[in-house]
Short mmCIF file of C-alpha atoms in Angstrom, two decimals:
data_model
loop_
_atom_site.label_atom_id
_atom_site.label_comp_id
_atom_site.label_asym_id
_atom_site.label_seq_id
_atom_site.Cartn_x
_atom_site.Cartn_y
_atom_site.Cartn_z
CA UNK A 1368 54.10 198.92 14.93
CA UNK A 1369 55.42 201.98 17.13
CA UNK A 1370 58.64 203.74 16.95
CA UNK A 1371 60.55 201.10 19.19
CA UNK A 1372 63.33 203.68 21.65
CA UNK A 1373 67.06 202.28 22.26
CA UNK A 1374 66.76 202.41 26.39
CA UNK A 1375 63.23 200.30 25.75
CA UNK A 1376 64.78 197.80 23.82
CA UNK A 1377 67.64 197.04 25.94
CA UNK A 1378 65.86 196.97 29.07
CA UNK A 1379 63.18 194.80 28.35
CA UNK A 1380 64.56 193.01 25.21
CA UNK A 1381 65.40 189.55 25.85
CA UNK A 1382 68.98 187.83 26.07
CA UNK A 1383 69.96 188.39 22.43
CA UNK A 1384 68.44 191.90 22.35
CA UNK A 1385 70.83 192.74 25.14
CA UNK A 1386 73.56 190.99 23.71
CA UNK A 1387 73.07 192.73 19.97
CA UNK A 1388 74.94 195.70 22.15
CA UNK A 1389 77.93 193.98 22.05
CA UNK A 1390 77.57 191.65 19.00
CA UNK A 1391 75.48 193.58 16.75
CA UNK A 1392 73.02 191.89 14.34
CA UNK A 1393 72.75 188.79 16.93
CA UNK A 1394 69.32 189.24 18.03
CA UNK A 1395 68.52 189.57 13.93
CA UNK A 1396 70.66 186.10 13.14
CA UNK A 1397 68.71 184.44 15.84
CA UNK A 1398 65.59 185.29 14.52
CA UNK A 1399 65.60 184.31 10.90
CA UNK A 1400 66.57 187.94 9.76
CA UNK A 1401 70.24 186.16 8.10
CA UNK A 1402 71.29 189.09 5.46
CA UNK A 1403 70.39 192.03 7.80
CA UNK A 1404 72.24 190.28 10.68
CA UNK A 1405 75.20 189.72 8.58
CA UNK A 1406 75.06 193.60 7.43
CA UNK A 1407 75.53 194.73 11.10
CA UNK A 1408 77.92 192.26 12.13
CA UNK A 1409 79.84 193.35 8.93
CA UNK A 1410 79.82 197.15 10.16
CA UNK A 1411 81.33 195.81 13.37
CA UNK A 1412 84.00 194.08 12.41
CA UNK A 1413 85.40 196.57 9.87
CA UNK A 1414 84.73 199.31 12.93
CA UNK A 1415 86.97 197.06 15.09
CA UNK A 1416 89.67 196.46 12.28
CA UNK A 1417 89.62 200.30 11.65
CA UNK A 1418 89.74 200.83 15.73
CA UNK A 1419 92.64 198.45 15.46
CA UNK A 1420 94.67 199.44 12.64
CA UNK A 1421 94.64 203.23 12.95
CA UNK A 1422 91.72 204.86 14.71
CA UNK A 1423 93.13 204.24 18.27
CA UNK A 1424 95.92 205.55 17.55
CA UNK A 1425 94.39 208.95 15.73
CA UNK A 1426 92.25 209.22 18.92
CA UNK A 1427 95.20 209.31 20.53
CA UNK A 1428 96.93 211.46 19.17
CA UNK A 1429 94.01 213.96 18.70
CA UNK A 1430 93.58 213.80 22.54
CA UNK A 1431 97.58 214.69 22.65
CA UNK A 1432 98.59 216.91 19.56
CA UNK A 1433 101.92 217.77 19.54
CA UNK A 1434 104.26 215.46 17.77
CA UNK A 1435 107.79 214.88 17.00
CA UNK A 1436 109.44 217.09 14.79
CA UNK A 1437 111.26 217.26 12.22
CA UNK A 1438 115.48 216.57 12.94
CA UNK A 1439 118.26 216.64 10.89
CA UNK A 1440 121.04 213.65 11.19
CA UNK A 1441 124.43 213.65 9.83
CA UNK A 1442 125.09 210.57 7.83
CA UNK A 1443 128.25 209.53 8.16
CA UNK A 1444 128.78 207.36 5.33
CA UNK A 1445 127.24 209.88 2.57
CA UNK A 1446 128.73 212.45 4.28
CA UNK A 1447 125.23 214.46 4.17
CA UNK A 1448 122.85 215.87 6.89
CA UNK A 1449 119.25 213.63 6.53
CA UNK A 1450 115.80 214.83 7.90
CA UNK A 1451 113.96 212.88 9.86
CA UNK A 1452 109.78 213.26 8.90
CA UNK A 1453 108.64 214.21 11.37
CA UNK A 1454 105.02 214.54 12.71
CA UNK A 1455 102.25 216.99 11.26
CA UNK A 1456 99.80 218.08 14.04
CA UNK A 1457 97.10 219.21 10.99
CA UNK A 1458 96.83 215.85 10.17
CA UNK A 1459 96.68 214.59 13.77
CA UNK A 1460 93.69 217.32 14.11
CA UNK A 1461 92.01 215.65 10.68
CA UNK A 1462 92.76 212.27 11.74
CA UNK A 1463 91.37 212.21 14.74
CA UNK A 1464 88.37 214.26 13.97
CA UNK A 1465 87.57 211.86 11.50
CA UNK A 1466 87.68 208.82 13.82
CA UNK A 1467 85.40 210.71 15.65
CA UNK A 1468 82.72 210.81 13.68
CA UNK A 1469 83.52 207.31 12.55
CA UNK A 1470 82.52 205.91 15.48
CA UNK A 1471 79.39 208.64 15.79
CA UNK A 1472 78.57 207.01 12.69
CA UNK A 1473 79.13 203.15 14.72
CA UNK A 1474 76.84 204.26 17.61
CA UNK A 1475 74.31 205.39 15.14
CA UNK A 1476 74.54 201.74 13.67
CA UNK A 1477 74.46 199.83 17.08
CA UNK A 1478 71.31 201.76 18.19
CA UNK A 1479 69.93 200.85 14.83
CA UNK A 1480 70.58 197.17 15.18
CA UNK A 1481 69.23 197.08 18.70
CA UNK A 1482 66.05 198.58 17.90
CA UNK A 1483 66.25 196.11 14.47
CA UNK A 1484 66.58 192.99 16.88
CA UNK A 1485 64.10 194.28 19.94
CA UNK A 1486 61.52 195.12 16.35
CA UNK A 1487 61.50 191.56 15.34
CA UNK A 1488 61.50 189.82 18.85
CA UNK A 1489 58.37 192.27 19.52
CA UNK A 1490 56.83 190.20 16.14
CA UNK A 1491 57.66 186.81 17.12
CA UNK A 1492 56.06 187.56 20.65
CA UNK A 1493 52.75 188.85 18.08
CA UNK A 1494 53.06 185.81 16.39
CA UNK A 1495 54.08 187.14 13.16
CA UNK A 1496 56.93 186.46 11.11
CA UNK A 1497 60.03 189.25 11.53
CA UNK A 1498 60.34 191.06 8.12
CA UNK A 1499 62.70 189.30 5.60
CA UNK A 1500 64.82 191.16 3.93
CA UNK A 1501 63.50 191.38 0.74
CA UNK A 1502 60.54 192.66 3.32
CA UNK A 1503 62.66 195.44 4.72
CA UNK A 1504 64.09 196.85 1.04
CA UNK A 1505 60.48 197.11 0.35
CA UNK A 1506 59.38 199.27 3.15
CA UNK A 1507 62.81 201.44 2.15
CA UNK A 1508 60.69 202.35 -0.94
CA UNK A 1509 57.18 202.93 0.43
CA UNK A 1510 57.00 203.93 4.67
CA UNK A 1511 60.53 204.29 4.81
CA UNK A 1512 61.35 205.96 1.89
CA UNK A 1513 61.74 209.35 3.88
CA UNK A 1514 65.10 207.63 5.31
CA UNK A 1515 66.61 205.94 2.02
CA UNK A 1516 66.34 209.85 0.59
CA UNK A 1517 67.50 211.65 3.28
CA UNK A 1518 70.56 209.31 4.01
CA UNK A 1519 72.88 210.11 0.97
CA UNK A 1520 72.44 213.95 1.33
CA UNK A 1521 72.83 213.85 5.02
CA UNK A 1522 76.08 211.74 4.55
CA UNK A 1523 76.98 214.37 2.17
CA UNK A 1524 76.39 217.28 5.04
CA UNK A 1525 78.49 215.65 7.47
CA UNK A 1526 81.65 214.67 5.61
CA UNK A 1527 81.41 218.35 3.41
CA UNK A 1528 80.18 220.56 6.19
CA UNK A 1529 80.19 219.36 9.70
CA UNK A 1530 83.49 217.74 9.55
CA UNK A 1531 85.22 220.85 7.74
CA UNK A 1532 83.23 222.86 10.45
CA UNK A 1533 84.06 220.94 13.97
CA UNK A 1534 87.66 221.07 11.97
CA UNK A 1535 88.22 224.86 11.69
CA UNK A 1536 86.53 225.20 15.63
CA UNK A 1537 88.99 222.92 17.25
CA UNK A 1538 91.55 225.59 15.70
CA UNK A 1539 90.20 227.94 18.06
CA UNK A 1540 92.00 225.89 20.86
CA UNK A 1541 95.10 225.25 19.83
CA UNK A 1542 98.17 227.42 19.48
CA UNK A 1543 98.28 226.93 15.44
CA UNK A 1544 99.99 230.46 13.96
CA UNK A 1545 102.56 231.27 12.70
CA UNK A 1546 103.51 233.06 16.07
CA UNK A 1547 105.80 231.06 17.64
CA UNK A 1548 106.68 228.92 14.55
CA UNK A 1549 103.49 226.20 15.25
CA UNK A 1550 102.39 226.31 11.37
CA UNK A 1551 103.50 222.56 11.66
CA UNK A 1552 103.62 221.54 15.39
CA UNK A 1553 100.87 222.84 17.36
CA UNK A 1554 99.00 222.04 20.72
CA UNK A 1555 95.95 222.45 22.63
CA UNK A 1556 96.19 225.56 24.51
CA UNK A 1557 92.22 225.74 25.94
CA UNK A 1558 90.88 229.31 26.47
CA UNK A 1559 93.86 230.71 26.21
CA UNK A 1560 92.71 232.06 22.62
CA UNK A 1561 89.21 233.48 23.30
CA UNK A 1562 91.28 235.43 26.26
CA UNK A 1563 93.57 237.01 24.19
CA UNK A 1564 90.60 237.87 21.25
CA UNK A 1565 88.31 239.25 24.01
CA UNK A 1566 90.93 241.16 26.23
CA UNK A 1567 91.48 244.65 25.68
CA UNK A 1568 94.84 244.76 27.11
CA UNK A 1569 95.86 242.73 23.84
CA UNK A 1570 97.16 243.65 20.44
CA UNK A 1571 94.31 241.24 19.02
CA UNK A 1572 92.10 242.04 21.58
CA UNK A 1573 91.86 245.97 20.77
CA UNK A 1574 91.62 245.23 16.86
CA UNK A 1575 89.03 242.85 17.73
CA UNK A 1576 86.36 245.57 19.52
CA UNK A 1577 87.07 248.42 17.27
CA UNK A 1578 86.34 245.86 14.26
CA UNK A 1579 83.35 244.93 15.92
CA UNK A 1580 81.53 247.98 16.72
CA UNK A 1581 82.45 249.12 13.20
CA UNK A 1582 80.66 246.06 11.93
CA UNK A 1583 77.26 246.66 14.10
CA UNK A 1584 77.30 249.98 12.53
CA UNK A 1585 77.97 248.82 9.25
CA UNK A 1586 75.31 246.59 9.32
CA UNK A 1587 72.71 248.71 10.80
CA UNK A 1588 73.64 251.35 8.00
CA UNK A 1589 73.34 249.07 5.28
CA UNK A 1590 70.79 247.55 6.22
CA UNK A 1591 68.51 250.43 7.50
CA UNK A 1592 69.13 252.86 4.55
CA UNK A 1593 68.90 250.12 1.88
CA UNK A 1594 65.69 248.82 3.12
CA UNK A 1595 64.28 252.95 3.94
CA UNK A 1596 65.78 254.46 0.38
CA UNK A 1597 64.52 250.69 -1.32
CA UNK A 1598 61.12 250.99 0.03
CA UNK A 1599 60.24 255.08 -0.78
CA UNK A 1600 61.82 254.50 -4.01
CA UNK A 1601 58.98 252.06 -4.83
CA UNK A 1602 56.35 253.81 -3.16
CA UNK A 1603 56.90 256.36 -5.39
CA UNK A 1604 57.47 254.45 -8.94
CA UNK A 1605 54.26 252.63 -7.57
CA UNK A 1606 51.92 255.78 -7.34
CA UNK A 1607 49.27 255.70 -9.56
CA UNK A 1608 50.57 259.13 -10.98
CA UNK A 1609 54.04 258.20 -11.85
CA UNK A 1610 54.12 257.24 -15.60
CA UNK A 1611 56.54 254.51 -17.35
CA UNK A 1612 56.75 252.43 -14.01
CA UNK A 1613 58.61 249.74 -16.02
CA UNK A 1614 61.33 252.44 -17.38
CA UNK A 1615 62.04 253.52 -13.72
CA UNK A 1616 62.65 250.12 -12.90
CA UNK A 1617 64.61 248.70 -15.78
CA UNK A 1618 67.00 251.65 -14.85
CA UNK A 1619 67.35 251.34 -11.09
CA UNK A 1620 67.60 247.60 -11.58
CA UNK A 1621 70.22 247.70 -13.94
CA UNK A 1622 72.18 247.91 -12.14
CA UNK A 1623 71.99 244.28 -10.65
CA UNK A 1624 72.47 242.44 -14.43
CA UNK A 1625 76.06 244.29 -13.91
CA UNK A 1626 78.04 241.37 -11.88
CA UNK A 1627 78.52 243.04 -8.12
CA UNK A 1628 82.36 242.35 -8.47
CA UNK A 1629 82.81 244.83 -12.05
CA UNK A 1630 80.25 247.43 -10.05
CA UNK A 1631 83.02 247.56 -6.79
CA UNK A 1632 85.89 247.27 -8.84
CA UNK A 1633 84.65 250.13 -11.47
CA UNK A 1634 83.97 252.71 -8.01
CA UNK A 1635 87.57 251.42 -6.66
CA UNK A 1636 89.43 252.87 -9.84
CA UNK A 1637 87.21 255.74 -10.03
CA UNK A 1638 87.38 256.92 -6.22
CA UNK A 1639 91.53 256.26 -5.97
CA UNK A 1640 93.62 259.19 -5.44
CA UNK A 1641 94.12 259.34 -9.30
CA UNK A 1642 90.70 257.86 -10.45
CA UNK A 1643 88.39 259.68 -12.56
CA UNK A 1644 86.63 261.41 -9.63
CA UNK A 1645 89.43 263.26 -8.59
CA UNK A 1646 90.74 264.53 -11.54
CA UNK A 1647 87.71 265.86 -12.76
CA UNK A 1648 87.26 268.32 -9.02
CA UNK A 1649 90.61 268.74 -10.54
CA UNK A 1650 90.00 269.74 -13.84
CA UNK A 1651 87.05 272.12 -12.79
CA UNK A 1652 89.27 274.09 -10.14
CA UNK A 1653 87.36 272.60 -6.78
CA UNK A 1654 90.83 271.06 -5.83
CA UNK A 1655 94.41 271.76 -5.81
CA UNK A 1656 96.46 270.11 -8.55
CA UNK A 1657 98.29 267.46 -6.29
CA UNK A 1658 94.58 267.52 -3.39
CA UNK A 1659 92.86 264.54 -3.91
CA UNK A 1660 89.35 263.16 -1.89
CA UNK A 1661 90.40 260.92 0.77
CA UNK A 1662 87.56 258.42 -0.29
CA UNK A 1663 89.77 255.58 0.99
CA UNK A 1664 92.53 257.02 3.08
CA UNK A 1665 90.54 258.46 5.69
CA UNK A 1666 88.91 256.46 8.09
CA UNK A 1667 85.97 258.50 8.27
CA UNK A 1668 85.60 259.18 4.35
CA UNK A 1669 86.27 255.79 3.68
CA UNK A 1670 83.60 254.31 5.62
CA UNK A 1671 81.38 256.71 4.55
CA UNK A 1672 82.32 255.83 0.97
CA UNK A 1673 81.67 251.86 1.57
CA UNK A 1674 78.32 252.65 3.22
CA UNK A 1675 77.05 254.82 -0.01
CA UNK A 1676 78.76 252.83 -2.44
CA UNK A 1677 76.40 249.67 -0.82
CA UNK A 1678 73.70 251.91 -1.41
CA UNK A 1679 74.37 251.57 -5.09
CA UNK A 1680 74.69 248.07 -4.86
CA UNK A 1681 71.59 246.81 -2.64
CA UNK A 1682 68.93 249.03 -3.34
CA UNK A 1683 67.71 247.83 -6.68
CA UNK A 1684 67.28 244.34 -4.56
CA UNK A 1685 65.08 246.31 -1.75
CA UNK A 1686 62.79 247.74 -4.81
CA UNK A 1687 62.27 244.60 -6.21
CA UNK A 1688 61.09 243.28 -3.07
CA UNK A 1689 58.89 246.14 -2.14
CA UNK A 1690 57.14 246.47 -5.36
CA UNK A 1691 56.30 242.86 -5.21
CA UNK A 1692 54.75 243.31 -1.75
CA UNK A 1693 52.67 246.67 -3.02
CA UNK A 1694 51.11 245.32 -5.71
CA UNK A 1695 50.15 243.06 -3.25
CA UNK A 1696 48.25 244.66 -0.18
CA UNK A 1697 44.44 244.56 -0.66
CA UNK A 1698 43.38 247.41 -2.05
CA UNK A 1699 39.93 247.27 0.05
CA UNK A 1700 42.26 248.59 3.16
CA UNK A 1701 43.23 251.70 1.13
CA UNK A 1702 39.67 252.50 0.25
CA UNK A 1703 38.12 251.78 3.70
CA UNK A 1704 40.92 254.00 4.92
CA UNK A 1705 40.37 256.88 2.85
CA UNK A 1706 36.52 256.70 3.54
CA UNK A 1707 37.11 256.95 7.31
CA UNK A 1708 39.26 260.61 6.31
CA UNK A 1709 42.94 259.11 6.81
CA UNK A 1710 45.25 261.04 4.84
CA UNK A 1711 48.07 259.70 2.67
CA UNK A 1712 50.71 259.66 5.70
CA UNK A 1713 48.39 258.27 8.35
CA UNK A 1714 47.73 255.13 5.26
CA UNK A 1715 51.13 254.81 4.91
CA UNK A 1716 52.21 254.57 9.10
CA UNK A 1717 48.90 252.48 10.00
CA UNK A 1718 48.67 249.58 6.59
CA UNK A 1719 51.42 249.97 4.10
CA UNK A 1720 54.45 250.35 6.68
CA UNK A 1721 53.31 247.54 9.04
CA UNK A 1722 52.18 245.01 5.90
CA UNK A 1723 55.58 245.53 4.44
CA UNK A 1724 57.50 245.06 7.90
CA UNK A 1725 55.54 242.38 8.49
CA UNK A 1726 56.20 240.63 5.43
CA UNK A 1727 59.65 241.25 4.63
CA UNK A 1728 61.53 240.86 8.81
CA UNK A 1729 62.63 237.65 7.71
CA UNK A 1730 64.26 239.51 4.62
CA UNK A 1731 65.44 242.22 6.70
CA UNK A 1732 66.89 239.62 9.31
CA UNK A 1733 68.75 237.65 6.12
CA UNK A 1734 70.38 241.28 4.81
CA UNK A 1735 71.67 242.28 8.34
CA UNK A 1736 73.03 238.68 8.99
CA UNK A 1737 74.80 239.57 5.09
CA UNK A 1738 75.71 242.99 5.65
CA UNK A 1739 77.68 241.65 8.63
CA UNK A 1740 79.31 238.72 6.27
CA UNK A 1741 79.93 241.06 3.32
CA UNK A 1742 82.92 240.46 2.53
CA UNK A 1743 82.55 241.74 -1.48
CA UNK A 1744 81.46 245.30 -1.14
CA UNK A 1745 84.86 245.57 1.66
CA UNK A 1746 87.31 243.86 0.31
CA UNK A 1747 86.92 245.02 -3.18
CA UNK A 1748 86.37 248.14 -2.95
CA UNK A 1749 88.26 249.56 0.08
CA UNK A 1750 90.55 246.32 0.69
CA UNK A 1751 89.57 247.26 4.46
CA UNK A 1752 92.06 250.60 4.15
CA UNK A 1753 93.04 252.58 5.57
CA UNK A 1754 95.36 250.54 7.54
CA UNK A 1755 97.84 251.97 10.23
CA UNK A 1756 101.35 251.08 10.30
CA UNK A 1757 101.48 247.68 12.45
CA UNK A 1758 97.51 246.65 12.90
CA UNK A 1759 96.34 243.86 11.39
CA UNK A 1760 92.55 245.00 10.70
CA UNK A 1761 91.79 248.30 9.14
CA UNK A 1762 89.34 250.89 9.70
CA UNK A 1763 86.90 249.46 6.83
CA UNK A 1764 87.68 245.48 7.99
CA UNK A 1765 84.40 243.61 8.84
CA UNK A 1766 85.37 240.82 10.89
CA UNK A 1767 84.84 238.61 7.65
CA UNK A 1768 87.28 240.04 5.99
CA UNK A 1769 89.35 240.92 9.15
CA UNK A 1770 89.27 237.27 9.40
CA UNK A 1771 90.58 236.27 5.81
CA UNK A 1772 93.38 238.44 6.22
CA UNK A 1773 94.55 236.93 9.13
CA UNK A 1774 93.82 233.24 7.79
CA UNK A 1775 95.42 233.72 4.70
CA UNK A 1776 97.41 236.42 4.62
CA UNK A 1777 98.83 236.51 8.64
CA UNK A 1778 98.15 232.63 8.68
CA UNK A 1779 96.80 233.30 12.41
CA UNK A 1780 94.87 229.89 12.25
CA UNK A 1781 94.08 229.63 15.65
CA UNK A 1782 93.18 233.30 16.18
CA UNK A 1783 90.60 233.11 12.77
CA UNK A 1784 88.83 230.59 14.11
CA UNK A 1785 88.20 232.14 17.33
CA UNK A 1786 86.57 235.01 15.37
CA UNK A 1787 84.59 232.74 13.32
CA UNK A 1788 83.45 231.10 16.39
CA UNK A 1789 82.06 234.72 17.91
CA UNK A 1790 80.57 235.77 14.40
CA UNK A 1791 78.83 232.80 14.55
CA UNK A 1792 77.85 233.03 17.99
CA UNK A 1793 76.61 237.40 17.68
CA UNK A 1794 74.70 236.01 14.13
CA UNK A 1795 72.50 233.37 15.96
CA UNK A 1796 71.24 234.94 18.67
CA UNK A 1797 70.61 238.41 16.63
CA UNK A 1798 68.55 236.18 14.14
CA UNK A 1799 66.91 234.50 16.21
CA UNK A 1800 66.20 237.13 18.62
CA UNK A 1801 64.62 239.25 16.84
CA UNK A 1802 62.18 236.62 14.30
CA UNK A 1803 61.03 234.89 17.81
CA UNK A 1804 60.22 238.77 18.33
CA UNK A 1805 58.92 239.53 14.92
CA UNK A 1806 55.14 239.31 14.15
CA UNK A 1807 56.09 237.52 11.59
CA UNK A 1808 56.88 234.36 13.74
CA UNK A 1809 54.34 235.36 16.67
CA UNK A 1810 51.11 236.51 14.46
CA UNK A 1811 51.27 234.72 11.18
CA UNK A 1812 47.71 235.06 10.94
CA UNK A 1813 47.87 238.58 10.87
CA UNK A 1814 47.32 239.88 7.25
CA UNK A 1815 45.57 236.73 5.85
#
């Protein structure tokens, strides 16, 4: 039998198909289908109780916010002051969030049974029997099993993931910071958030851009040179005339058996002002005895330092991924090349350059989406320094870990969110962009 739609089955279901809208599993008890009926008009009535007991009033309140706080009462016969408790607006947020998606979760049901009940008046009409339900936990295990597999991990998603996630964007409209003392009592405040982010005239605003540009370039840097310095150091471990291939490669991939956190932490010590770097220019008379590098207290040194340092860090994955795809271009298009006179850089611009771009843009598209979200390689090796006196992002901060510092350590909830919102937002539409642009996704016939 078709796919039976919800609008179908209401509009030309019978009385009790209607009727299964408001008293769901009806059209089911009607028709013989007893335990399946039952099951719906179970998930009704605890929906109703739940509406009843508490999730009216956490709609409400998540529509509101705000609360009653805390207030402190002098108790006459103790001769104490008493606190009131007074209301927490996080848990208003959570609250009502959650009866949201409760009754998401309802709608999804009452669509269900309406389809259930139009299903099995569409078999009487046949003249067949509606599906017991002994019938029904069959099918879950043969046609249907698609849906009894997918529904546990999907239940999963939403209460770990979606939830957490509409959760920390409603943040982005509300005035929860610690500026202005709302850490506890909070309210919806719109806009009035993105404004401030996306305005120059503000103190946010300004820390905002100049974190952002330096984040496009930070990407583009790391993800340009890693993928360029990656991809001729396995063109030339791959020549035919380079000897112990698998020597050259144990050594530059060695690096990546060392965990990436010792790697940044090891360069941090050795790159301070007193690290070993330093005092060996020292010891050899190219500095001063108090000069030190400024690897992290310059702006321009220490971005330099980050973007090298990465270098370190991500090229050994860019080999691996090249040599993979070398050993892997026909061989037949080098030797038809080379009999029609094309020299070794013409080969390289017109077959090995576009197989590899071809091949790896989805890679390329993953590292710039986690050079922008790299929050190791800043934070633990430049801790986003240097910082000047009063800002809140420093001249290293991506706006991942721009972001942490003002969750955690400023506990600017409201303003965090609104930068995880426009990540987010400059991620998608750069990824998707440029794959919908990519042969890749437009010739994937290309090199078969």
């Amino acid at each position: 039998m078709e796919d039976v739609k919800f609008f179908k089955a209401v509009s030309k279901g019978d009385v009790f198909t209607k009727l299964s809208v408001l008293i769901l599993g009806l059209g089911n008890l009607v028709r013989g289908q007893i335990l399946k009926g039952l099951m719906f008009l179970g998930i009704e009535a605890a929906y109703i109780y739940y509406l009843a007991s508490v999730g009216i009033y956490n709609i409400q309140r998540f529509i509101s916010l705000g609360g009653t706080p805390q207030e402190e009462v002098w108790n006459e016969k103790k001769q104490i002051y008493e606190y009131t408790a007074g209301d927490n607006t996080v848990l208003m947020l959570l609250y009502g969030i959650f009866a949201i998606v409760i009754t998401i979760f309802f709608i999804v049901v009452l669509v269900t049974a309406v389809k259930s009940s139009y299903e099995a008046e569409l078999r009487k009409k046949a003249g067949k029997k509606p599906l017991s339900f002994r019938e029904d936990v069959k099918n879950l295990f043969d046609q249907d099993l698609h849906k009894l597999l997918m529904t546990p991990p999907f239940i999963g998603i939403v209460l770990f993931t979606i939830m957490p996630l509409i959760y920390m964007i409603s943040m982005a409209f509300t005035s929860y910071s610690v500026k202005g003392d709302h850490l506890v009592l909070f309210d919806w405040v719109g806009l009035d958030n993105f404004k401030d982010v996306l305005t120059l005239g503000s103190e946010v605003g300004k820390s905002f851009w100049g974190v952002l540009i330096w984040t496009v370039v930070w990407a583009v840097f790391a993800t340009s040179l890693n993928y360029i310095l990656g991809m001729i150091l396995g063109l030339i471990i791959n020549r035919k005339a380079t000897r112990a291939k698998g020597f050259w490669r144990f050594c530059f991939v060695l690096s990546v058996a060392v965990p990436q956190f010792v790697s940044l932490m090891i360069m941090r010590t050795m790159l301070g002002a007193d690290g070993d770097v330093n005092r060996i220019l020292r010891a050899i008379g190219f500095l001063e005895t108090n000069q030190s590098l400024p690897f992290f207290t310059d702006a321009m040194w220490a971005r330099i330092t980050v973007i090298v340092i990465n270098l370190w860090v991500g090229i050994p994955y860019t080999l691996l991924q090249v040599t993979g795809i070398l050993q892997n271009i026909p061989e037949e298009l080098y030797e038809a090349a080379r009999v029609d006179g094309a020299n070794t850089v013409t080969i390289f611009w017109k077959i090995t350059l576009p197989y590899m771009l071809f091949v790896t843009t989805p890679y390329l598209i993953t590292q710039f989406t986690g050079n922008i979200n790299n929050f190791n390689v800043i934070y633990l090796l430049s801790g986003g320094a240097p910082v000047d006196v009063g800002d809140t992002a420093g001249k290293t901060d991506l706006l991942i870990t721009w972001l942490y510092k003002l969750t955690v350590d400023k506990q600017y909830f409201n303003t965090g969110a609104v930068i995880g919102i426009i990540t987010f937002i400059i991620l998608s539409v750069v990824a998707l962009v440029t794959y919908h642009r990519s042969g890749s996704y437009k010739n994937e016939e290309a090199f078969k």
